């Protein structure tokens, strides 16, 4: 088994050698280490493989050499306050600093032509909890962020950056304390992955904060989903729900039968339920089925609300892995793993119960072509041919094409980028930065899109991607 140790490295020569010896003496293999003094001068992340008994002994040995209980010396934390550019705006912050008994080691401020001024201060700190409380309290006065992880000529000693950074994420999303360690590990892993690709730590953490801010901003009364109702066929009505963040949810209705396609993020459970009950008065009593286009976090957050989850075999395999607390397909990609971990924690994702899975289509052993026919699916007078993609976006992805009614559901193989709201477009700009690409294989995904459109016959089509509005698409008859 693999475990991540979030340790405090003592400040003396040969400190890491001692930690390495702890694992080597137990026959354990260190699979990853991460330490960046410009970001956090003490925190060292160590991934190691071993048995449960070996991990217990390793934890005890690290504790004995001061890695898990090291006393932190006084450090300087550089904080940026976004203040209104009016006389006296800094006084409340200074008064709060005085209440907390912090000494100021550095001050820098300059107007920038806007209504706000970015006021930077370096504070001497010797109590981690004290500075965390200060950051939380000062955030009620103005926008606050710890910025000493930014590239600059001066390196400030900030031994509590990770904890203060994660505390802010948890506050924004109202997360329980047990989420802390997972966020610590994944935030560090995201930084390390992108740093090795030449991207600055500042950009990494800034985008994680922006992503969390977008999720939080759309909670409650700010959940401004775009809802479109349309007549899809003679027998089928459709409701398309487009949330500010996460995948669309399509609801097909024929008589008293309902079929949902994808569900969005788990963090919007109450908001989605409120919408479902408003749009479908008998929602709670009705038997509910949901079809999954692919096993990404933003598509599968609410699957446990449904009686049955309709999938192909490859998507079922991914969801079963998650139910066993193992890596899903997306997490097997080292570039995507930390982002998915952050997503799961911030959105309170819960794995789908395996007993809810209903496998309707067997996946090909190997997808030779960009998209491969795997079967059919009917709902009222809709008759879809079902295709499985070669994994360009994510292994197990499916597309549904009804040639008679000229309707297609394409998941994330094709999304209507031009049909997004401003909020959707802003959200969709975050993931590519943190994942380097939302696609597992961007070139293959492009080939899948090309193969899809090549199969559409002449006529006027309604195409529903998993993000953005419906696209009306016309195929002319060749002369």
Short mmCIF file of C-alpha atoms in Angstrom, two decimals:
data_model
loop_
_atom_site.label_atom_id
_atom_site.label_comp_id
_atom_site.label_asym_id
_atom_site.label_seq_id
_atom_site.Cartn_x
_atom_site.Cartn_y
_atom_site.Cartn_z
CA UNK A 1 0.00 0.00 0.00
CA UNK A 2 1.08 3.58 -0.72
CA UNK A 3 0.84 6.40 1.81
CA UNK A 4 1.68 10.10 1.68
CA UNK A 5 3.46 11.57 4.70
CA UNK A 6 2.99 15.32 5.17
CA UNK A 7 6.05 16.01 7.33
CA UNK A 8 7.82 18.95 8.91
CA UNK A 9 11.50 18.74 7.99
CA UNK A 10 13.83 19.86 10.82
CA UNK A 11 16.22 22.68 9.92
CA UNK A 12 19.63 21.01 10.13
CA UNK A 13 22.16 19.50 7.72
CA UNK A 14 21.42 15.87 6.85
CA UNK A 15 17.77 16.08 7.93
CA UNK A 16 16.40 14.44 4.79
CA UNK A 17 19.07 11.72 4.98
CA UNK A 18 17.67 10.68 8.35
CA UNK A 19 14.14 10.46 6.96
CA UNK A 20 15.36 8.45 3.98
CA UNK A 21 17.14 6.06 6.34
CA UNK A 22 13.89 5.44 8.24
CA UNK A 23 12.21 4.06 5.13
CA UNK A 24 15.27 2.20 3.83
CA UNK A 25 15.81 0.42 7.15
CA UNK A 26 12.24 -0.89 6.94
CA UNK A 27 12.65 -2.04 3.33
CA UNK A 28 10.19 0.59 2.09
CA UNK A 29 10.45 2.33 -1.27
CA UNK A 30 10.06 6.11 -1.49
CA UNK A 31 8.08 6.77 -4.69
CA UNK A 32 7.82 10.57 -4.55
CA UNK A 33 9.23 13.51 -2.62
CA UNK A 34 8.38 17.19 -2.89
CA UNK A 35 9.98 20.15 -1.17
CA UNK A 36 10.06 23.77 -2.34
CA UNK A 37 11.46 26.36 0.06
CA UNK A 38 10.04 29.25 -1.94
CA UNK A 39 6.58 27.90 -1.20
CA UNK A 40 6.92 26.32 2.24
CA UNK A 41 10.25 26.24 4.03
CA UNK A 42 9.54 23.22 6.22
CA UNK A 43 6.83 21.01 4.71
CA UNK A 44 8.18 17.92 2.96
CA UNK A 45 5.86 15.47 1.20
CA UNK A 46 6.98 11.83 1.01
CA UNK A 47 5.12 9.03 -0.80
CA UNK A 48 6.23 5.56 0.28
CA UNK A 49 5.10 1.98 -0.41
CA UNK A 50 4.95 -0.70 2.24
CA UNK A 51 2.74 -2.92 4.36
CA UNK A 52 0.43 -1.55 7.03
CA UNK A 53 2.90 -2.67 9.70
CA UNK A 54 5.80 -0.96 7.90
CA UNK A 55 3.83 2.27 7.68
CA UNK A 56 3.09 2.15 11.41
CA UNK A 57 6.80 1.72 12.19
CA UNK A 58 7.78 4.46 9.71
CA UNK A 59 5.38 6.93 11.33
CA UNK A 60 6.86 6.16 14.76
CA UNK A 61 10.43 6.58 13.51
CA UNK A 62 9.62 9.89 11.80
CA UNK A 63 8.02 11.09 15.02
CA UNK A 64 11.12 10.15 17.00
CA UNK A 65 13.46 12.16 14.73
CA UNK A 66 11.19 15.20 14.82
CA UNK A 67 9.52 15.00 11.44
CA UNK A 68 5.97 14.73 12.68
CA UNK A 69 6.28 16.92 15.76
CA UNK A 70 8.96 19.46 14.89
CA UNK A 71 8.64 22.84 16.57
CA UNK A 72 8.49 25.60 14.01
CA UNK A 73 10.71 28.61 14.50
CA UNK A 74 9.42 32.11 13.96
CA UNK A 75 8.85 32.80 10.28
CA UNK A 76 7.74 35.61 8.01
CA UNK A 77 4.42 35.26 6.18
CA UNK A 78 3.85 37.65 3.31
CA UNK A 79 0.17 38.53 2.94
CA UNK A 80 -1.64 40.64 0.36
CA UNK A 81 -4.74 42.62 1.36
CA UNK A 82 -7.03 43.94 -1.40
CA UNK A 83 -8.23 47.22 0.06
CA UNK A 84 -10.56 49.90 -1.26
CA UNK A 85 -8.46 52.81 -2.50
CA UNK A 86 -9.92 55.33 -0.04
CA UNK A 87 -8.39 57.15 2.95
CA UNK A 88 -8.04 55.02 6.09
CA UNK A 89 -8.91 51.70 4.45
CA UNK A 90 -5.83 50.01 5.92
CA UNK A 91 -6.59 51.01 9.51
CA UNK A 92 -8.92 48.09 10.28
CA UNK A 93 -6.29 45.64 9.06
CA UNK A 94 -3.59 47.34 11.17
CA UNK A 95 -5.85 47.27 14.21
CA UNK A 96 -6.41 43.54 13.72
CA UNK A 97 -2.65 42.98 13.38
CA UNK A 98 -2.19 44.83 16.67
CA UNK A 99 -4.87 42.67 18.36
CA UNK A 100 -2.97 39.55 17.29
CA UNK A 101 0.35 41.03 18.48
CA UNK A 102 2.12 40.50 15.14
CA UNK A 103 5.27 42.44 14.29
CA UNK A 104 5.43 43.79 10.73
CA UNK A 105 8.67 43.09 8.87
CA UNK A 106 7.75 44.32 5.39
CA UNK A 107 5.26 46.75 3.83
CA UNK A 108 4.64 47.54 0.17
CA UNK A 109 1.69 49.27 -1.47
CA UNK A 110 1.01 51.25 -4.64
CA UNK A 111 -2.10 52.49 -6.39
CA UNK A 112 -2.82 50.89 -9.77
CA UNK A 113 -5.53 53.06 -11.27
CA UNK A 114 -8.38 50.82 -10.07
CA UNK A 115 -10.76 51.20 -7.13
CA UNK A 116 -8.58 48.87 -5.07
CA UNK A 117 -5.02 48.86 -3.78
CA UNK A 118 -2.96 45.72 -3.15
CA UNK A 119 -1.32 46.19 0.24
CA UNK A 120 1.45 43.66 1.04
CA UNK A 121 2.75 43.04 4.55
CA UNK A 122 5.25 40.58 5.97
CA UNK A 123 4.27 39.38 9.47
CA UNK A 124 6.54 37.63 11.98
CA UNK A 125 4.75 34.44 13.06
CA UNK A 126 5.52 31.74 15.62
CA UNK A 127 2.07 30.18 16.04
CA UNK A 128 0.47 28.37 13.11
CA UNK A 129 -3.07 28.41 14.49
CA UNK A 130 -2.77 32.09 15.36
CA UNK A 131 -1.92 33.16 11.80
CA UNK A 132 -4.64 30.89 10.38
CA UNK A 133 -7.19 32.54 12.67
CA UNK A 134 -5.88 35.96 11.65
CA UNK A 135 -6.22 35.14 7.94
CA UNK A 136 -9.78 33.92 8.42
CA UNK A 137 -10.77 36.98 10.48
CA UNK A 138 -9.06 39.49 8.17
CA UNK A 139 -10.84 37.94 5.17
CA UNK A 140 -14.06 39.37 6.66
CA UNK A 141 -12.56 42.84 6.18
CA UNK A 142 -11.25 42.42 2.64
CA UNK A 143 -9.94 39.89 0.14
CA UNK A 144 -6.77 38.25 1.55
CA UNK A 145 -4.20 35.85 0.17
CA UNK A 146 -0.80 34.50 1.14
CA UNK A 147 1.50 35.39 -1.76
CA UNK A 148 5.02 34.46 -0.71
CA UNK A 149 4.94 31.42 -3.00
CA UNK A 150 5.18 33.81 -5.96
CA UNK A 151 8.47 34.04 -7.87
CA UNK A 152 10.39 37.10 -6.70
CA UNK A 153 13.92 38.15 -5.87
CA UNK A 154 13.24 37.75 -2.18
CA UNK A 155 12.35 34.38 -0.66
CA UNK A 156 10.29 34.67 2.49
CA UNK A 157 10.31 31.89 5.04
CA UNK A 158 6.74 30.64 5.20
CA UNK A 159 6.54 27.32 6.97
CA UNK A 160 2.73 27.25 7.08
CA UNK A 161 1.75 28.11 3.53
CA UNK A 162 0.12 24.77 2.72
CA UNK A 163 -2.03 24.80 5.84
CA UNK A 164 -3.22 28.38 5.39
CA UNK A 165 -3.87 27.76 1.69
CA UNK A 166 -5.90 24.62 2.39
CA UNK A 167 -7.77 26.31 5.25
CA UNK A 168 -9.02 28.94 2.81
CA UNK A 169 -10.20 26.26 0.36
CA UNK A 170 -12.03 24.44 3.13
CA UNK A 171 -13.67 27.64 4.32
CA UNK A 172 -14.88 28.49 0.80
CA UNK A 173 -16.47 25.08 0.28
CA UNK A 174 -17.52 24.48 3.92
CA UNK A 175 -15.58 21.21 4.09
CA UNK A 176 -15.03 19.02 7.17
CA UNK A 177 -11.62 18.77 8.85
CA UNK A 178 -11.08 15.25 7.54
CA UNK A 179 -10.72 16.76 4.06
CA UNK A 180 -7.56 18.66 5.05
CA UNK A 181 -4.92 15.99 4.44
CA UNK A 182 -6.25 15.02 1.00
CA UNK A 183 -6.21 18.67 -0.08
CA UNK A 184 -2.69 19.17 1.30
CA UNK A 185 -1.36 16.21 -0.66
CA UNK A 186 -3.16 16.99 -3.93
CA UNK A 187 -2.32 20.71 -3.85
CA UNK A 188 1.34 19.81 -3.43
CA UNK A 189 1.16 17.16 -6.17
CA UNK A 190 -0.48 19.62 -8.58
CA UNK A 191 2.29 22.12 -7.87
CA UNK A 192 5.01 19.53 -8.40
CA UNK A 193 3.55 18.17 -11.64
CA UNK A 194 3.15 21.61 -13.20
CA UNK A 195 6.42 22.96 -11.78
CA UNK A 196 8.27 20.14 -13.55
CA UNK A 197 6.64 21.30 -16.79
CA UNK A 198 8.02 24.81 -16.31
CA UNK A 199 4.92 26.45 -14.82
CA UNK A 200 5.33 28.59 -11.70
CA UNK A 201 3.96 27.51 -8.30
CA UNK A 202 2.15 30.84 -8.19
CA UNK A 203 0.12 29.95 -11.26
CA UNK A 204 -0.74 26.53 -9.84
CA UNK A 205 -2.07 27.74 -6.50
CA UNK A 206 -3.74 30.78 -8.00
CA UNK A 207 -5.74 28.55 -10.37
CA UNK A 208 -6.69 26.10 -7.63
CA UNK A 209 -8.00 29.07 -5.61
CA UNK A 210 -9.85 30.41 -8.63
CA UNK A 211 -11.39 26.98 -9.32
CA UNK A 212 -12.58 26.67 -5.71
CA UNK A 213 -13.88 30.23 -5.81
CA UNK A 214 -15.97 29.50 -8.91
CA UNK A 215 -17.45 26.39 -7.29
CA UNK A 216 -18.29 28.31 -4.10
CA UNK A 217 -19.67 31.35 -5.95
CA UNK A 218 -22.32 29.19 -7.62
CA UNK A 219 -23.72 27.68 -4.41
CA UNK A 220 -27.18 28.34 -3.00
CA UNK A 221 -29.06 31.31 -4.42
CA UNK A 222 -26.18 31.94 -6.86
CA UNK A 223 -26.76 28.61 -8.60
CA UNK A 224 -27.83 30.21 -11.86
CA UNK A 225 -28.31 27.19 -14.08
CA UNK A 226 -29.67 27.83 -17.54
CA UNK A 227 -32.77 25.65 -18.04
CA UNK A 228 -34.16 24.97 -21.51
CA UNK A 229 -37.34 22.98 -22.21
CA UNK A 230 -38.01 21.64 -25.70
CA UNK A 231 -40.01 19.09 -27.63
CA UNK A 232 -37.49 16.53 -28.84
CA UNK A 233 -39.87 14.12 -30.68
CA UNK A 234 -43.60 13.42 -30.74
CA UNK A 235 -43.29 11.28 -27.62
CA UNK A 236 -40.32 12.83 -25.81
CA UNK A 237 -40.00 16.17 -24.02
CA UNK A 238 -36.59 17.29 -22.85
CA UNK A 239 -35.20 19.57 -20.16
CA UNK A 240 -31.57 20.68 -20.45
CA UNK A 241 -29.96 21.96 -17.24
CA UNK A 242 -26.69 23.86 -17.74
CA UNK A 243 -25.03 24.69 -14.39
CA UNK A 244 -22.37 27.41 -14.05
CA UNK A 245 -19.80 24.72 -13.13
CA UNK A 246 -19.75 21.05 -14.13
CA UNK A 247 -21.57 19.00 -16.73
CA UNK A 248 -25.05 19.51 -18.10
CA UNK A 249 -27.91 17.27 -17.04
CA UNK A 250 -30.39 16.28 -19.75
CA UNK A 251 -33.79 14.95 -18.65
CA UNK A 252 -35.88 13.00 -21.17
CA UNK A 253 -39.57 12.55 -20.36
CA UNK A 254 -42.16 10.34 -22.04
CA UNK A 255 -45.42 9.90 -20.15
CA UNK A 256 -44.45 8.94 -16.61
CA UNK A 257 -41.00 7.63 -17.66
CA UNK A 258 -37.85 9.69 -17.10
CA UNK A 259 -34.26 9.25 -18.23
CA UNK A 260 -31.46 11.48 -16.97
CA UNK A 261 -28.17 11.85 -18.86
CA UNK A 262 -25.26 12.80 -16.55
CA UNK A 263 -25.75 14.60 -13.22
CA UNK A 264 -23.18 17.33 -12.50
CA UNK A 265 -21.11 17.89 -9.33
CA UNK A 266 -21.99 16.45 -5.92
CA UNK A 267 -21.49 19.84 -4.23
CA UNK A 268 -24.64 21.05 -6.00
CA UNK A 269 -26.81 18.21 -4.72
CA UNK A 270 -29.31 20.46 -2.90
CA UNK A 271 -29.46 22.96 -5.75
CA UNK A 272 -30.05 20.20 -8.32
CA UNK A 273 -32.64 18.47 -6.16
CA UNK A 274 -34.53 21.74 -5.82
CA UNK A 275 -34.54 22.08 -9.60
CA UNK A 276 -35.51 18.44 -10.18
CA UNK A 277 -38.47 18.72 -7.79
CA UNK A 278 -39.61 21.96 -9.38
CA UNK A 279 -39.41 20.56 -12.91
CA UNK A 280 -40.67 17.06 -12.02
CA UNK A 281 -43.32 17.23 -9.26
CA UNK A 282 -43.25 13.45 -8.68
CA UNK A 283 -39.43 13.24 -8.74
CA UNK A 284 -39.02 11.68 -5.28
CA UNK A 285 -41.62 8.97 -5.87
CA UNK A 286 -40.67 8.19 -9.49
CA UNK A 287 -38.30 5.40 -10.45
CA UNK A 288 -35.20 7.19 -11.67
CA UNK A 289 -32.66 6.01 -14.25
CA UNK A 290 -29.52 7.86 -15.30
CA UNK A 291 -27.30 7.19 -18.30
CA UNK A 292 -23.62 8.13 -17.95
CA UNK A 293 -21.68 9.37 -20.97
CA UNK A 294 -18.35 8.84 -19.14
CA UNK A 295 -16.98 8.51 -15.61
CA UNK A 296 -15.66 12.02 -14.91
CA UNK A 297 -16.28 13.62 -11.50
CA UNK A 298 -18.39 16.46 -12.88
CA UNK A 299 -20.73 14.00 -14.64
CA UNK A 300 -21.17 11.45 -11.84
CA UNK A 301 -21.60 13.48 -8.66
CA UNK A 302 -25.23 12.54 -8.01
CA UNK A 303 -25.41 8.98 -9.33
CA UNK A 304 -26.33 7.59 -5.92
CA UNK A 305 -29.64 9.49 -6.05
CA UNK A 306 -30.84 7.17 -8.83
CA UNK A 307 -32.29 3.67 -8.77
CA UNK A 308 -30.15 2.46 -11.66
CA UNK A 309 -27.07 3.78 -13.45
CA UNK A 310 -26.91 2.78 -17.13
CA UNK A 311 -23.35 2.31 -18.40
CA UNK A 312 -21.11 0.39 -20.76
CA UNK A 313 -18.65 -2.14 -19.36
CA UNK A 314 -15.59 0.13 -19.44
CA UNK A 315 -17.31 2.94 -17.51
CA UNK A 316 -18.63 0.37 -15.02
CA UNK A 317 -15.04 -0.80 -14.51
CA UNK A 318 -13.92 2.75 -13.69
CA UNK A 319 -16.77 3.32 -11.23
CA UNK A 320 -16.08 -0.03 -9.54
CA UNK A 321 -12.41 0.95 -9.06
CA UNK A 322 -13.52 4.15 -7.32
CA UNK A 323 -15.92 2.20 -5.11
CA UNK A 324 -12.91 0.12 -3.99
CA UNK A 325 -11.01 3.36 -3.13
CA UNK A 326 -8.65 2.79 -6.04
CA UNK A 327 -7.65 5.11 -8.86
CA UNK A 328 -10.23 5.63 -11.58
CA UNK A 329 -9.18 5.95 -15.21
CA UNK A 330 -8.59 9.70 -14.97
CA UNK A 331 -6.35 9.31 -11.90
CA UNK A 332 -4.17 6.80 -13.70
CA UNK A 333 -2.88 9.79 -15.71
CA UNK A 334 -0.25 11.51 -13.51
CA UNK A 335 -1.03 14.89 -15.09
CA UNK A 336 -4.71 14.59 -14.17
CA UNK A 337 -4.47 12.80 -10.81
CA UNK A 338 -3.98 15.82 -8.50
CA UNK A 339 -6.69 17.87 -10.22
CA UNK A 340 -9.18 14.99 -9.91
CA UNK A 341 -8.24 14.52 -6.26
CA UNK A 342 -8.84 18.23 -5.61
CA UNK A 343 -12.14 18.04 -7.52
CA UNK A 344 -13.34 15.05 -5.52
CA UNK A 345 -12.51 16.71 -2.20
CA UNK A 346 -13.83 20.18 -3.02
CA UNK A 347 -17.08 18.82 -4.48
CA UNK A 348 -17.66 16.15 -1.76
CA UNK A 349 -17.69 13.37 -4.36
CA UNK A 350 -18.82 9.92 -3.25
CA UNK A 351 -18.16 6.80 -5.29
CA UNK A 352 -21.17 5.17 -6.94
CA UNK A 353 -22.57 2.12 -5.19
CA UNK A 354 -21.71 -0.85 -7.46
CA UNK A 355 -25.13 -2.45 -7.03
CA UNK A 356 -26.71 0.50 -8.86
CA UNK A 357 -24.71 -0.15 -12.04
CA UNK A 358 -26.56 -1.72 -14.95
CA UNK A 359 -24.24 -2.65 -17.82
CA UNK A 360 -26.12 -2.38 -21.13
CA UNK A 361 -23.22 -2.58 -23.58
CA UNK A 362 -20.01 -4.58 -23.66
CA UNK A 363 -16.90 -2.58 -24.51
CA UNK A 364 -14.60 -3.75 -27.30
CA UNK A 365 -11.35 -5.28 -26.08
CA UNK A 366 -9.54 -2.63 -28.11
CA UNK A 367 -10.98 0.36 -29.93
CA UNK A 368 -9.31 0.17 -33.33
CA UNK A 369 -11.30 3.07 -34.79
CA UNK A 370 -11.93 6.48 -33.20
CA UNK A 371 -15.54 5.46 -32.46
CA UNK A 372 -16.88 1.88 -32.46
CA UNK A 373 -20.56 0.78 -32.54
CA UNK A 374 -21.36 -1.22 -29.38
CA UNK A 375 -25.14 -1.54 -29.47
CA UNK A 376 -28.48 0.26 -29.37
CA UNK A 377 -30.65 2.08 -26.86
CA UNK A 378 -34.34 3.00 -27.00
CA UNK A 379 -36.35 5.52 -25.04
CA UNK A 380 -39.93 5.94 -26.25
CA UNK A 381 -39.64 6.84 -29.97
CA UNK A 382 -35.94 7.67 -29.70
CA UNK A 383 -33.74 4.94 -31.15
CA UNK A 384 -30.02 5.48 -30.63
CA UNK A 385 -27.02 3.70 -32.03
CA UNK A 386 -24.43 3.70 -29.25
CA UNK A 387 -20.74 4.26 -30.01
CA UNK A 388 -17.76 3.93 -27.70
CA UNK A 389 -14.87 6.32 -28.24
CA UNK A 390 -11.23 5.22 -28.27
CA UNK A 391 -10.56 7.13 -25.04
CA UNK A 392 -9.57 10.50 -26.47
CA UNK A 393 -11.39 12.30 -23.68
CA UNK A 394 -11.67 9.38 -21.25
CA UNK A 395 -11.74 5.60 -21.72
CA UNK A 396 -15.32 4.35 -21.68
CA UNK A 397 -16.83 7.48 -23.23
CA UNK A 398 -20.00 6.86 -25.25
CA UNK A 399 -21.95 8.78 -27.87
CA UNK A 400 -25.61 8.25 -28.78
CA UNK A 401 -26.88 8.97 -32.30
CA UNK A 402 -30.53 8.74 -33.43
CA UNK A 403 -30.48 8.84 -37.23
CA UNK A 404 -34.27 8.88 -37.60
CA UNK A 405 -34.94 11.85 -35.30
CA UNK A 406 -31.50 13.41 -35.97
CA UNK A 407 -30.57 13.77 -32.32
CA UNK A 408 -27.13 13.14 -30.84
CA UNK A 409 -25.74 13.15 -27.29
CA UNK A 410 -21.96 13.45 -27.42
CA UNK A 411 -20.70 13.75 -23.83
CA UNK A 412 -17.38 15.62 -23.79
CA UNK A 413 -16.19 14.31 -27.15
CA UNK A 414 -17.99 17.34 -28.60
CA UNK A 415 -19.09 20.36 -26.54
CA UNK A 416 -20.62 23.57 -27.83
CA UNK A 417 -17.93 26.06 -26.76
CA UNK A 418 -19.69 28.94 -28.52
CA UNK A 419 -22.95 28.15 -26.74
CA UNK A 420 -21.65 28.57 -23.18
CA UNK A 421 -22.72 31.21 -20.69
CA UNK A 422 -20.01 33.53 -19.34
CA UNK A 423 -19.90 31.50 -16.10
CA UNK A 424 -19.55 28.19 -17.97
CA UNK A 425 -16.76 29.58 -20.15
CA UNK A 426 -14.84 30.84 -17.11
CA UNK A 427 -15.15 27.47 -15.38
CA UNK A 428 -14.04 25.58 -18.49
CA UNK A 429 -10.87 27.67 -18.68
CA UNK A 430 -9.70 26.36 -15.29
CA UNK A 431 -9.40 22.63 -15.89
CA UNK A 432 -7.03 22.76 -18.91
CA UNK A 433 -4.54 24.83 -16.86
CA UNK A 434 -4.54 22.44 -13.92
CA UNK A 435 -4.67 19.25 -16.02
CA UNK A 436 -2.64 20.57 -19.00
CA UNK A 437 -5.56 19.23 -21.11
CA UNK A 438 -9.06 18.00 -20.27
CA UNK A 439 -8.54 15.20 -22.80
CA UNK A 440 -6.56 12.03 -22.13
CA UNK A 441 -5.38 12.11 -25.75
CA UNK A 442 -6.31 15.42 -27.46
CA UNK A 443 -5.39 14.20 -30.97
CA UNK A 444 -7.55 11.09 -30.58
CA UNK A 445 -10.43 13.16 -29.23
CA UNK A 446 -10.23 15.37 -32.33
CA UNK A 447 -10.38 12.24 -34.51
CA UNK A 448 -13.44 11.05 -32.58
CA UNK A 449 -15.24 14.34 -33.23
CA UNK A 450 -14.36 14.12 -36.91
CA UNK A 451 -15.64 10.53 -37.08
CA UNK A 452 -18.87 11.52 -35.33
CA UNK A 453 -19.71 14.33 -37.74
CA UNK A 454 -18.77 12.14 -40.70
CA UNK A 455 -21.51 9.70 -39.64
CA UNK A 456 -24.29 12.29 -39.48
CA UNK A 457 -26.63 11.97 -42.45
CA UNK A 458 -28.27 14.76 -44.41
CA UNK A 459 -30.74 16.95 -42.56
CA UNK A 460 -31.09 19.23 -39.53
CA UNK A 461 -29.52 17.78 -36.38
CA UNK A 462 -29.85 18.64 -32.70
CA UNK A 463 -26.52 17.95 -30.97
CA UNK A 464 -26.24 17.96 -27.19
CA UNK A 465 -22.75 18.07 -25.74
CA UNK A 466 -22.16 17.77 -22.00
CA UNK A 467 -21.26 21.46 -21.66
CA UNK A 468 -22.89 24.43 -23.36
CA UNK A 469 -26.18 24.80 -25.17
CA UNK A 470 -27.70 22.62 -27.86
CA UNK A 471 -26.11 23.00 -31.27
CA UNK A 472 -28.29 23.07 -34.36
CA UNK A 473 -26.30 21.50 -37.18
CA UNK A 474 -27.37 20.98 -40.76
CA UNK A 475 -25.85 18.45 -43.16
CA UNK A 476 -26.55 19.29 -46.80
CA UNK A 477 -27.24 16.65 -49.45
CA UNK A 478 -24.25 16.26 -51.74
CA UNK A 479 -25.04 17.12 -55.33
#
